[in-house]
Amino acid sequence: MRSIIIASGLFFAASAYAQLPKEELVKLLAEQDVRQSATGDYKSLVYLEQSEKDKADVVRELIIYRRDADDKLVLLFTKPKSEEGKGYLRLDKNLWLYDPNVGKWERTTERERIGGTNSRRQDFDESRLAIEFDPELVGEEKLGKFDTLHLKLTVKEGIDVAYPIIELWLDKATHNLLKRQEFALSGRLARTSYYPKWQKIFSESKKADVWFPGEIRIFDEIEKSNKTMIIFKSVDLSPLDANLFTKAWLESKSR
Amino acid sequence: MFSKLAVLVRIAFANLFGSGINILVGVVLFFGAALLVVGGALFGTLDRSLSKSIVGSVTGHLEVYSARSKEKLEVYGKFDGSDSNLAPIEGFSELKAKLLQLPNVKSVVPQGTSGAMLGSGNTIDLTLEKLRALYRNQQDPKTALSEADFRAQADSVKGHVRNMIGLLAKDLEKVTELGTAESVDPEEKAALTKTASEEFWSTFDQEPYAHLELLENKVSPMVADADLLFIRYLGTDLDAYQQTFDRLQIVEGERVPKGRRGILLPRFFQQEYLKLKNARRLDKIRDAREAGRKISNEDDKELQRWLRENQTQPREIVLQLDGIQTKQAVEKLQKALSSQEADLAALLSSFFKLTDDNFDERYKFFYAELAPMLALYRVKVGDTMTLRSFGRSGGFEAVSVKVYGIFEFNGLEKSPVAGAAALIDMVSFRELYGFLTSDKAAELQALKDTTKAKSVSRENAEADLFGSDDAVAVVETKESKIVDLERASGLRETAAEKATRVYTQAEIDNGVVMHAAVTLKDGSPEAIVATRAEIETLLAAAKKAPAADVVAAAQKLLDDKKLPFMLAAAAGPVIDGEKQRAAGKDGPNDDQLIAFKEALFNERARLDPAAYQTLDTLMEGARPEIWVVSWSQAAGALGQFIDVFRLILVGMVVAFALVALIVVSIGVTIATLQRTATIGTLRAIGAQRPFVVGMVFTETVVLTLVFGILGALVGAATVVYLHATGIPAFRDELYFFFSGPALRPDLDVANLVFSVVTTLFVSLLAVLVPVFLAVRVAPVTAMQASE
């Protein structure tokens, strides 16, 4: 009898999610965005490592600078020495790459492999899931010990993103993002990412916590032997230089 | 004896045209001999031409590369377009000094092949980059121009930008007129309105960078990006290369000065990929017309496509011109076309409506009147070119190098193969190659160690990351101050410093070298073989003595027939060679070792680990540090064409021999049977069997010599004719095989002798059966036959 009650309870709970209207799903996405939004300025020290079969590992350290209110982002590589001063600058829809070895800027695309790894701009930038995607619920699934909501997201018209279709697995209890799969337009799976550690910091300007993934593990689904690891070592929410999100600032770092 | 021979020869000549069968056999021998002479000359010359092309442009006579390499050297790249996975040569300068001690070695030129992307960006990007550089340089007293010069240059570039904005605004108007205004992005419209305004330009100097960023981020993306270009390059000691490969000819610009960084671009690449597309199409149409093709021929799809594309794609030209130039171009085109049209794009479309009648005039007009206002090439001599490559230590590497000149190889002007790779200095090559040095590796390891990240495999990812109870706990954390990178300038020279620095020979030689071309004083095939053996012996001196137990274990594997056939065939000579080496004699040669290495790699999945380990240890002990290979081996698939030519030649000889054997054999047998009565009579009047044998042999020899020599002479005449007229390279790809615009087969006396001797040999072989039949003819049989 008890098991029937539990089973019925689970069934109704599952049904409740299965019947989630689209607005509720959008709210779930917006929750992800709001949690990670810094409102004020945001700076993070990041370790990036890519392993590929028969190749030396790519290892980098970089600082992320974000001003979410203006949709601005700078990625500045600080280690190893040969990479020092290289960086990316996002202004509006443009993602610029600067290489101090040649002192030149190059406009890249959303599909740019950051620092030659399988990471993309969006892995370091603010979350814009609710703005960029339309969600639908796939169902409920078990992921390790976690009960998750499995969502399928399709990019909205006119928005350029690295992958037009993504699937998310959110912890039902906490709504933490645990797993993310990204697909090409053809439907081919390109990357699977895991978010095993979430951290939060109280922000004075936001008057709330700013969430960030402690680490992201990315597995390449096309070159199966390739994997990438992003570790967010620390976060600093102090105000940033007003001129930081300019080409001149990034150039000045290596002049 | 001689009188008997004279009689036999007289009989042979008397019977030469005595029967139709003889004539048939003669004709076969005639054509066979002619074919051998022409074929031999043709393929022999092709062999020499291809070797001339490869030896004279890249490989030299021999190539050396590290024996630690995972793959074989293929200087032109592998079939899939990628480069061979080579390990760098360690201690190149010592190797070079060692090789130069050999009397026949003339030079050793370091090399490395790879590929890079050419910096992209559309016309507006490139123009804005110029403007940004002007303002940036003006801030630095070292690079600042006088105020007047700066103003003049800045105003000119700004004028060009304003003109482009004007064009984009016109496009927007057209879209609105067409009623498709909803497809216009309001942000784009606002940006165009703002940047087209007087106010924007009048305040430009107050905040140049803010203005530039608006243009770069809002206006520039409205124009489609230029094609992304991929370029292959050969990194080398440019000075040594230019001295060694004397077919190299600078057709524009100059050689790269000794010790300087720089790049030389192949003319073929410059024309095909860097030239303004409209101009390039005009050139192609001109070439097609010179080759007899007609614009009026609507079935000539390629020609029609060039014509159509020129008419529909004038934008590249329109965007290049500033306001004044646009006005001038419009005036010139209005006059030339007798038109009142004011729109440059429309005028250009009319101008590119070409016919067989107006082509020459318009081609001339384009280059005389319009081209001087245009940048005909995306990169020109004197420019600095930015190359980006995916480095071996991960991540993109970029270098900027000055384009000193445009080159081509004498005779290979139109060859896509010879014109595919640019030549770049060794220092820039190394930067692009991004080799992971031990210092860099240690730095990366230290970074990894400080992070102490746990490794997670794909298979166990979900269990490892989400399987435990404490997984995905949200941790409250505190802010920690992140120290900004102050400056990254101490690590690298500036682009200007790099451009002016003169590198010493030691700096060029000491560093990563992937392979090296060895040119010889005597480059004859025999001398190449001899010098290669000398180099192998020289480099083998550093090998350690063979390990007897390993050799014995390998021998046991062979004896026990535990190795797959191909591997056993390759291992045998190496094991024998190692035994020889242990006895103080020469060990296995490089060809044997390379074949063994390949077989071992290919069969590794079928071997048990212990057997693989034994053979791998044998290989490691037997191999030298450096492989030395011939130019044809180094050329990879291209070099294998030489083997194909040789195979075709052998195939021709074998096919001829078989046909001749059958025809001569049957022919002479029939002729002999037809003469049974004569032979019987000869026997009856006292002719002995040797006389009859001699008669049949002599007749065959005379028949073969007469028709064979005639055939060889006709073949020789054909070769002389082909040499004089040349077989034209009707496709650009053939330039490389022909080592020039035409193949001129050389007449070789050895070919003549070979064709006659082969014909004679085959005939004599074929005549054995008829001879046997002839000697069996008894006088009585002959008489019965005549009754």
Short mmCIF file of N, CA and C in Angstrom, two decimals, chain A residues 43-45 47 49 56-61 63 65 76-82 84-86 91-94 96 99-102 104 106-107 115-116 143-146 176 178-179 194 196 198-201 211-212 217 219-221 224 227 229 231 233-238 246-247 251 253-255, chain B residues 70 120 122 125 129 132 136 139 185 213 216-218 220-221 225 384 386 388 390 392-400 436 440 443-444 447-448 450-451 453-458 461-462 465-469 471-489 491-492 495 498:
data_model
loop_
_atom_site.label_atom_id
_atom_site.label_comp_id
_atom_site.label_asym_id
_atom_site.label_seq_id
_atom_site.Cartn_x
_atom_site.Cartn_y
_atom_site.Cartn_z
N LYS A 43 34.73 39.40 -12.34
CA LYS A 43 36.07 38.98 -12.80
C LYS A 43 36.32 37.59 -12.24
N SER A 44 36.86 36.71 -13.06
CA SER A 44 37.10 35.35 -12.59
C SER A 44 38.42 34.82 -13.13
N LEU A 45 39.14 34.12 -12.28
CA LEU A 45 40.40 33.49 -12.70
C LEU A 45 40.08 32.05 -13.07
N TYR A 47 41.13 28.26 -15.05
CA TYR A 47 42.10 27.31 -15.57
C TYR A 47 41.43 26.52 -16.68
N GLU A 49 41.99 23.47 -19.63
CA GLU A 49 42.87 22.38 -20.07
C GLU A 49 42.16 21.55 -21.12
N ALA A 56 50.06 16.98 -27.13
CA ALA A 56 50.33 17.55 -25.81
C ALA A 56 49.08 18.27 -25.32
N ASP A 57 48.84 18.24 -24.01
CA ASP A 57 47.68 18.94 -23.47
C ASP A 57 47.82 20.45 -23.68
N VAL A 58 46.69 21.08 -23.95
CA VAL A 58 46.67 22.54 -24.02
C VAL A 58 46.32 23.03 -22.62
N VAL A 59 47.17 23.83 -22.04
CA VAL A 59 46.91 24.31 -20.68
C VAL A 59 47.01 25.84 -20.68
N ARG A 60 46.00 26.49 -20.14
CA ARG A 60 45.96 27.95 -20.15
C ARG A 60 45.41 28.45 -18.81
N GLU A 61 45.81 29.67 -18.45
CA GLU A 61 45.14 30.37 -17.36
C GLU A 61 44.67 31.70 -17.93
N ILE A 63 41.88 35.32 -17.36
CA ILE A 63 40.96 36.08 -16.52
C ILE A 63 39.75 36.47 -17.37
N TYR A 65 36.65 38.95 -17.71
CA TYR A 65 36.08 40.23 -17.25
C TYR A 65 34.69 40.34 -17.88
N LEU A 76 41.25 37.42 -21.05
CA LEU A 76 42.67 37.77 -21.19
C LEU A 76 43.52 36.60 -20.71
N PHE A 77 44.33 36.06 -21.60
CA PHE A 77 45.18 34.92 -21.22
C PHE A 77 46.38 35.43 -20.42
N THR A 78 46.66 34.75 -19.33
CA THR A 78 47.77 35.19 -18.48
C THR A 78 48.89 34.15 -18.39
N LYS A 79 48.59 32.89 -18.67
CA LYS A 79 49.60 31.83 -18.64
C LYS A 79 49.26 30.81 -19.72
N PRO A 80 50.24 30.13 -20.29
CA PRO A 80 51.68 30.26 -20.10
C PRO A 80 52.21 31.54 -20.73
N LYS A 81 53.51 31.73 -20.59
CA LYS A 81 54.09 32.99 -21.04
C LYS A 81 53.84 33.26 -22.51
N SER A 82 53.89 32.18 -23.31
CA SER A 82 53.72 32.37 -24.75
C SER A 82 52.31 32.85 -25.11
N GLU A 84 50.52 34.86 -22.95
CA GLU A 84 50.24 36.06 -22.16
C GLU A 84 49.88 37.24 -23.06
N GLY A 85 48.81 37.89 -22.75
CA GLY A 85 48.42 39.08 -23.52
C GLY A 85 47.45 38.80 -24.65
N LYS A 86 47.30 37.52 -25.03
CA LYS A 86 46.30 37.21 -26.06
C LYS A 86 44.92 37.35 -25.43
N LEU A 91 32.01 42.63 -28.13
CA LEU A 91 31.29 43.90 -28.16
C LEU A 91 30.07 43.67 -29.05
N ASP A 92 28.91 43.83 -28.51
CA ASP A 92 27.67 43.56 -29.24
C ASP A 92 27.70 42.14 -29.80
N LYS A 93 27.55 42.06 -31.15
CA LYS A 93 27.52 40.71 -31.74
C LYS A 93 28.91 40.29 -32.21
N ASN A 94 29.91 41.10 -31.92
CA ASN A 94 31.24 40.81 -32.44
C ASN A 94 32.12 40.17 -31.38
N TRP A 96 36.00 39.55 -30.91
CA TRP A 96 37.30 39.88 -31.49
C TRP A 96 38.40 39.07 -30.81
N ASP A 99 45.92 39.15 -30.94
CA ASP A 99 47.17 38.42 -30.75
C ASP A 99 48.31 39.43 -30.70
N PRO A 100 48.92 39.61 -29.52
CA PRO A 100 49.97 40.62 -29.41
C PRO A 100 51.22 40.27 -30.22
N ASN A 101 51.36 39.00 -30.62
CA ASN A 101 52.52 38.64 -31.45
C ASN A 101 52.50 39.39 -32.77
N VAL A 102 51.32 39.66 -33.26
CA VAL A 102 51.22 40.37 -34.54
C VAL A 102 50.53 41.72 -34.37
N LYS A 104 47.43 42.41 -34.03
CA LYS A 104 46.26 42.56 -34.90
C LYS A 104 45.01 41.96 -34.29
N GLU A 106 41.22 40.22 -35.01
CA GLU A 106 40.50 39.45 -36.01
C GLU A 106 39.09 39.20 -35.50
N ARG A 107 38.10 39.48 -36.35
CA ARG A 107 36.73 39.21 -35.92
C ARG A 107 36.45 37.73 -36.08
N GLY A 115 41.03 29.79 -27.24
CA GLY A 115 42.41 29.35 -26.94
C GLY A 115 42.77 28.03 -27.59
N GLY A 116 42.07 27.67 -28.67
CA GLY A 116 42.37 26.42 -29.36
C GLY A 116 41.76 25.22 -28.67
N LEU A 143 20.11 11.15 -13.34
CA LEU A 143 21.50 11.40 -13.73
C LEU A 143 22.35 11.11 -12.50
N GLY A 144 23.06 10.00 -12.50
CA GLY A 144 23.75 9.58 -11.29
C GLY A 144 22.73 9.40 -10.20
N LYS A 145 22.92 10.13 -9.07
CA LYS A 145 21.95 10.02 -7.97
C LYS A 145 20.85 11.07 -8.06
N PHE A 146 20.88 11.85 -9.11
CA PHE A 146 19.98 13.01 -9.17
C PHE A 146 18.76 12.77 -10.06
N ASN A 176 19.78 23.20 -10.21
CA ASN A 176 21.16 23.37 -10.68
C ASN A 176 21.31 22.72 -12.05
N LEU A 178 23.15 20.50 -14.44
CA LEU A 178 24.12 19.42 -14.23
C LEU A 178 24.77 18.97 -15.54
N LYS A 179 23.96 18.96 -16.57
CA LYS A 179 24.48 18.43 -17.84
C LYS A 179 23.91 19.24 -18.98
N TYR A 194 29.44 18.74 -18.43
CA TYR A 194 28.93 18.47 -17.07
C TYR A 194 29.31 19.63 -16.15
N PRO A 196 29.64 19.82 -12.36
CA PRO A 196 29.54 19.09 -11.09
C PRO A 196 29.65 19.95 -9.84
N TRP A 198 28.68 23.76 -8.21
CA TRP A 198 28.19 25.15 -8.31
C TRP A 198 28.62 25.93 -7.08
N GLN A 199 28.99 27.19 -7.28
CA GLN A 199 29.40 28.03 -6.16
C GLN A 199 28.62 29.34 -6.24
N LYS A 200 28.50 30.01 -5.08
CA LYS A 200 27.82 31.32 -5.12
C LYS A 200 28.52 32.30 -4.19
N ILE A 201 28.44 33.55 -4.61
CA ILE A 201 29.06 34.65 -3.86
C ILE A 201 28.03 35.75 -3.71
N TRP A 211 25.87 33.15 -8.95
CA TRP A 211 26.25 31.74 -9.05
C TRP A 211 27.26 31.57 -10.18
N PHE A 212 28.16 30.66 -9.98
CA PHE A 212 29.07 30.31 -11.09
C PHE A 212 29.46 28.84 -10.96
N ARG A 217 33.15 20.26 -17.32
CA ARG A 217 33.87 19.19 -18.03
C ARG A 217 33.20 19.02 -19.38
N PHE A 219 33.09 17.16 -23.07
CA PHE A 219 33.55 16.02 -23.87
C PHE A 219 33.15 16.26 -25.32
N ASP A 220 34.15 16.17 -26.18
CA ASP A 220 33.92 16.39 -27.61
C ASP A 220 33.21 15.16 -28.17
N GLU A 221 32.08 15.35 -28.81
CA GLU A 221 31.33 14.21 -29.33
C GLU A 221 31.66 13.92 -30.79
N LYS A 224 36.01 12.00 -30.39
CA LYS A 224 35.63 11.39 -29.11
C LYS A 224 36.75 11.38 -28.06
N LYS A 227 38.83 16.07 -24.71
CA LYS A 227 38.02 16.60 -23.60
C LYS A 227 38.64 17.89 -23.08
N MET A 229 38.54 20.88 -19.84
CA MET A 229 38.15 21.13 -18.45
C MET A 229 38.30 22.63 -18.17
N ILE A 231 38.09 25.26 -15.03
CA ILE A 231 37.95 25.39 -13.57
C ILE A 231 37.95 26.87 -13.21
N LYS A 233 38.65 29.29 -10.70
CA LYS A 233 39.43 29.24 -9.46
C LYS A 233 38.93 30.26 -8.43
N SER A 234 38.65 31.45 -8.88
CA SER A 234 38.15 32.47 -7.95
C SER A 234 37.37 33.53 -8.69
N VAL A 235 36.56 34.24 -7.91
CA VAL A 235 35.72 35.29 -8.51
C VAL A 235 35.90 36.57 -7.72
N ASP A 236 35.93 37.67 -8.43
CA ASP A 236 36.13 38.99 -7.81
C ASP A 236 35.05 39.91 -8.39
N LEU A 237 34.24 40.50 -7.51
CA LEU A 237 33.14 41.32 -8.01
C LEU A 237 33.41 42.82 -7.90
N SER A 238 34.68 43.18 -7.66
CA SER A 238 35.01 44.61 -7.55
C SER A 238 34.76 45.32 -8.88
N THR A 246 37.52 47.65 -24.20
CA THR A 246 37.87 48.32 -25.45
C THR A 246 39.08 47.62 -26.04
N LYS A 247 39.25 47.82 -27.33
CA LYS A 247 40.43 47.23 -27.98
C LYS A 247 41.69 47.84 -27.40
N GLU A 251 45.03 45.95 -26.00
CA GLU A 251 46.31 46.24 -26.66
C GLU A 251 47.33 46.74 -25.64
N LYS A 253 47.79 46.01 -22.69
CA LYS A 253 48.33 44.96 -21.82
C LYS A 253 49.62 44.37 -22.37
N SER A 254 49.83 44.49 -23.64
CA SER A 254 51.05 43.88 -24.19
C SER A 254 51.89 44.87 -24.99
N ARG A 255 51.61 46.13 -24.79
CA ARG A 255 52.40 47.11 -25.56
C ARG A 255 53.74 47.36 -24.89
N LYS B 70 56.92 9.71 -36.56
CA LYS B 70 55.87 8.67 -36.57
C LYS B 70 55.52 8.26 -37.98
N SER B 120 41.84 37.13 -42.07
CA SER B 120 40.63 37.45 -42.83
C SER B 120 40.22 38.89 -42.56
N ASN B 122 36.91 41.88 -44.05
CA ASN B 122 36.40 42.43 -45.30
C ASN B 122 37.06 43.78 -45.60
N ASP B 125 36.88 46.24 -42.79
CA ASP B 125 37.78 45.85 -41.70
C ASP B 125 39.20 46.30 -42.00
N GLU B 129 41.34 49.05 -40.05
CA GLU B 129 42.59 48.63 -39.41
C GLU B 129 43.70 49.65 -39.74
N ARG B 132 43.03 52.74 -37.63
CA ARG B 132 43.38 52.50 -36.23
C ARG B 132 44.91 52.56 -36.06
N ARG B 136 47.04 54.94 -33.69
CA ARG B 136 47.87 54.29 -32.66
C ARG B 136 49.33 54.74 -32.81
N GLN B 139 50.38 58.17 -31.53
CA GLN B 139 50.55 58.37 -30.08
C GLN B 139 51.98 58.09 -29.64
N ASP B 185 17.65 45.56 -40.14
CA ASP B 185 17.86 45.60 -38.70
C ASP B 185 17.88 47.08 -38.26
N GLU B 213 35.48 52.04 -32.84
CA GLU B 213 34.79 50.84 -32.36
C GLU B 213 33.35 50.78 -32.82
N GLU B 216 33.73 49.60 -36.36
CA GLU B 216 34.18 48.20 -36.42
C GLU B 216 33.10 47.22 -35.99
N ASN B 217 32.32 47.63 -35.00
CA ASN B 217 31.35 46.68 -34.43
C ASN B 217 29.95 46.78 -35.01
N LYS B 218 29.62 47.94 -35.55
CA LYS B 218 28.25 48.11 -36.06
C LYS B 218 28.19 48.14 -37.59
N SER B 220 31.01 47.51 -39.97
CA SER B 220 31.80 46.52 -40.68
C SER B 220 31.11 45.16 -40.85
N PRO B 221 30.41 44.65 -39.83
CA PRO B 221 29.77 43.34 -40.00
C PRO B 221 28.68 43.32 -41.08
N ASP B 225 32.36 38.84 -45.12
CA ASP B 225 33.79 38.66 -44.92
C ASP B 225 34.47 38.19 -46.19
N THR B 384 52.87 43.68 -45.04
CA THR B 384 53.09 42.70 -43.99
C THR B 384 51.89 41.77 -43.95
N THR B 386 49.79 38.56 -42.25
CA THR B 386 49.61 37.84 -40.98
C THR B 386 49.16 36.41 -41.27
N ARG B 388 48.16 32.64 -39.59
CA ARG B 388 47.73 31.99 -38.35
C ARG B 388 47.73 30.49 -38.55
N PHE B 390 47.57 26.48 -36.44
CA PHE B 390 47.31 25.76 -35.20
C PHE B 390 48.61 25.09 -34.78
N ARG B 392 51.74 23.16 -32.70
CA ARG B 392 51.87 21.81 -32.15
C ARG B 392 51.71 21.77 -30.63
N SER B 393 51.89 22.92 -29.97
CA SER B 393 51.74 22.90 -28.52
C SER B 393 50.34 23.36 -28.13
N GLY B 394 49.41 23.35 -29.09
CA GLY B 394 48.03 23.72 -28.80
C GLY B 394 47.81 25.20 -28.98
N GLY B 395 46.65 25.58 -29.38
CA GLY B 395 46.35 27.00 -29.55
C GLY B 395 46.87 27.53 -30.87
N PHE B 396 46.36 28.71 -31.20
CA PHE B 396 46.75 29.32 -32.46
C PHE B 396 48.02 30.14 -32.30
N GLU B 397 48.86 30.04 -33.30
CA GLU B 397 50.06 30.86 -33.33
C GLU B 397 49.90 31.81 -34.50
N ALA B 398 50.41 33.00 -34.35
CA ALA B 398 50.32 33.96 -35.45
C ALA B 398 51.65 34.67 -35.63
N VAL B 399 52.00 34.91 -36.87
CA VAL B 399 53.18 35.75 -37.14
C VAL B 399 52.85 36.72 -38.26
N SER B 400 53.52 37.85 -38.19
CA SER B 400 53.41 38.81 -39.29
C SER B 400 54.75 38.85 -40.00
N LEU B 436 56.50 22.38 -28.88
CA LEU B 436 56.49 22.35 -27.41
C LEU B 436 57.91 22.07 -26.91
N LYS B 440 58.70 25.02 -22.20
CA LYS B 440 57.25 25.25 -22.26
C LYS B 440 56.51 24.11 -21.58
N GLU B 443 56.62 24.45 -17.90
CA GLU B 443 55.74 25.52 -17.44
C GLU B 443 54.28 25.02 -17.38
N LEU B 444 53.88 24.29 -18.42
CA LEU B 444 52.51 23.77 -18.46
C LEU B 444 52.28 22.75 -17.35
N LEU B 447 51.74 24.43 -14.10
CA LEU B 447 50.39 25.01 -14.04
C LEU B 447 49.36 23.92 -13.72
N LYS B 448 49.56 22.77 -14.33
CA LYS B 448 48.66 21.64 -14.05
C LYS B 448 48.78 21.22 -12.59
N THR B 450 49.66 22.89 -9.98
CA THR B 450 49.09 23.81 -8.99
C THR B 450 47.57 23.71 -8.99
N THR B 451 47.00 23.34 -10.10
CA THR B 451 45.53 23.26 -10.16
C THR B 451 45.01 21.95 -9.57
N ALA B 453 43.68 19.27 -10.75
CA ALA B 453 42.33 18.88 -11.19
C ALA B 453 42.25 17.37 -11.34
N LYS B 454 41.12 16.84 -10.93
CA LYS B 454 40.93 15.39 -11.01
C LYS B 454 40.58 15.02 -12.46
N SER B 455 41.20 13.95 -12.93
CA SER B 455 40.91 13.53 -14.31
C SER B 455 39.64 12.67 -14.31
N VAL B 456 38.77 12.96 -15.25
CA VAL B 456 37.51 12.20 -15.35
C VAL B 456 37.41 11.67 -16.77
N SER B 457 37.13 10.37 -16.88
CA SER B 457 37.02 9.78 -18.21
C SER B 457 35.59 9.93 -18.72
N ARG B 458 35.47 9.90 -20.03
CA ARG B 458 34.15 10.02 -20.65
C ARG B 458 33.21 8.90 -20.16
N ALA B 461 32.14 9.48 -16.51
CA ALA B 461 31.89 10.87 -16.13
C ALA B 461 30.67 11.00 -15.22
N GLU B 462 29.54 10.41 -15.62
CA GLU B 462 28.31 10.64 -14.85
C GLU B 462 28.38 9.98 -13.47
N LEU B 465 31.00 12.04 -11.36
CA LEU B 465 30.62 13.41 -11.01
C LEU B 465 29.30 13.50 -10.24
N PHE B 466 28.39 12.56 -10.53
CA PHE B 466 27.07 12.68 -9.91
C PHE B 466 26.66 11.44 -9.11
N GLY B 467 27.64 10.56 -8.89
CA GLY B 467 27.30 9.30 -8.24
C GLY B 467 27.33 9.35 -6.72
N SER B 468 28.06 10.31 -6.15
CA SER B 468 28.19 10.31 -4.69
C SER B 468 27.21 11.29 -4.05
N ASP B 469 27.02 11.13 -2.75
CA ASP B 469 26.03 11.96 -2.06
C ASP B 469 26.42 13.44 -2.01
N ALA B 471 27.88 15.10 -4.22
CA ALA B 471 28.03 15.70 -5.56
C ALA B 471 27.14 16.93 -5.69
N VAL B 472 27.58 17.88 -6.44
CA VAL B 472 26.87 19.11 -6.77
C VAL B 472 26.25 19.80 -5.55
N ALA B 473 27.08 19.95 -4.57
CA ALA B 473 26.65 20.80 -3.46
C ALA B 473 26.93 22.22 -3.88
N VAL B 474 26.02 23.11 -3.59
CA VAL B 474 26.27 24.51 -3.92
C VAL B 474 27.08 25.10 -2.76
N VAL B 475 28.23 25.56 -3.09
CA VAL B 475 29.14 26.02 -2.04
C VAL B 475 29.11 27.54 -1.97
N GLU B 476 28.90 28.03 -0.76
CA GLU B 476 29.00 29.48 -0.56
C GLU B 476 30.49 29.81 -0.57
N THR B 477 30.88 30.76 -1.32
CA THR B 477 32.30 31.07 -1.37
C THR B 477 32.48 32.57 -1.19
N LYS B 478 33.73 32.96 -0.98
CA LYS B 478 33.97 34.38 -0.77
C LYS B 478 34.78 34.94 -1.92
N GLU B 479 34.60 36.20 -2.13
CA GLU B 479 35.37 36.86 -3.17
C GLU B 479 36.85 36.81 -2.83
N SER B 480 37.69 36.68 -3.82
CA SER B 480 39.11 36.84 -3.56
C SER B 480 39.67 37.76 -4.64
N LYS B 481 40.57 38.57 -4.22
CA LYS B 481 41.10 39.59 -5.14
C LYS B 481 41.88 38.91 -6.25
N ILE B 482 41.54 39.19 -7.47
CA ILE B 482 42.30 38.63 -8.60
C ILE B 482 43.21 39.73 -9.13
N VAL B 483 44.48 39.41 -9.13
CA VAL B 483 45.45 40.42 -9.55
C VAL B 483 45.49 40.47 -11.08
N ASP B 484 45.37 41.69 -11.58
CA ASP B 484 45.41 41.85 -13.04
C ASP B 484 46.80 41.65 -13.58
N LEU B 485 46.83 41.23 -14.82
CA LEU B 485 48.11 41.14 -15.53
C LEU B 485 48.51 42.57 -15.87
N GLU B 486 49.66 42.99 -15.35
CA GLU B 486 50.03 44.39 -15.61
C GLU B 486 50.46 44.59 -17.06
N ARG B 487 51.51 43.84 -17.42
CA ARG B 487 52.00 43.97 -18.79
C ARG B 487 52.50 42.61 -19.28
N ALA B 488 52.32 42.37 -20.55
CA ALA B 488 52.83 41.13 -21.12
C ALA B 488 53.94 41.44 -22.12
N SER B 489 54.47 42.66 -22.00
CA SER B 489 55.38 43.11 -23.04
C SER B 489 56.80 42.56 -22.92
N LEU B 491 57.82 39.74 -22.72
CA LEU B 491 58.00 38.40 -23.26
C LEU B 491 58.33 38.37 -24.74
N ARG B 492 57.97 39.39 -25.40
CA ARG B 492 58.09 39.28 -26.85
C ARG B 492 58.61 40.57 -27.46
N ALA B 495 56.37 43.67 -33.24
CA ALA B 495 56.38 43.30 -34.65
C ALA B 495 57.46 44.08 -35.41
N LYS B 498 60.89 42.64 -34.66
CA LYS B 498 61.08 41.37 -35.36
C LYS B 498 61.41 41.61 -36.84
#
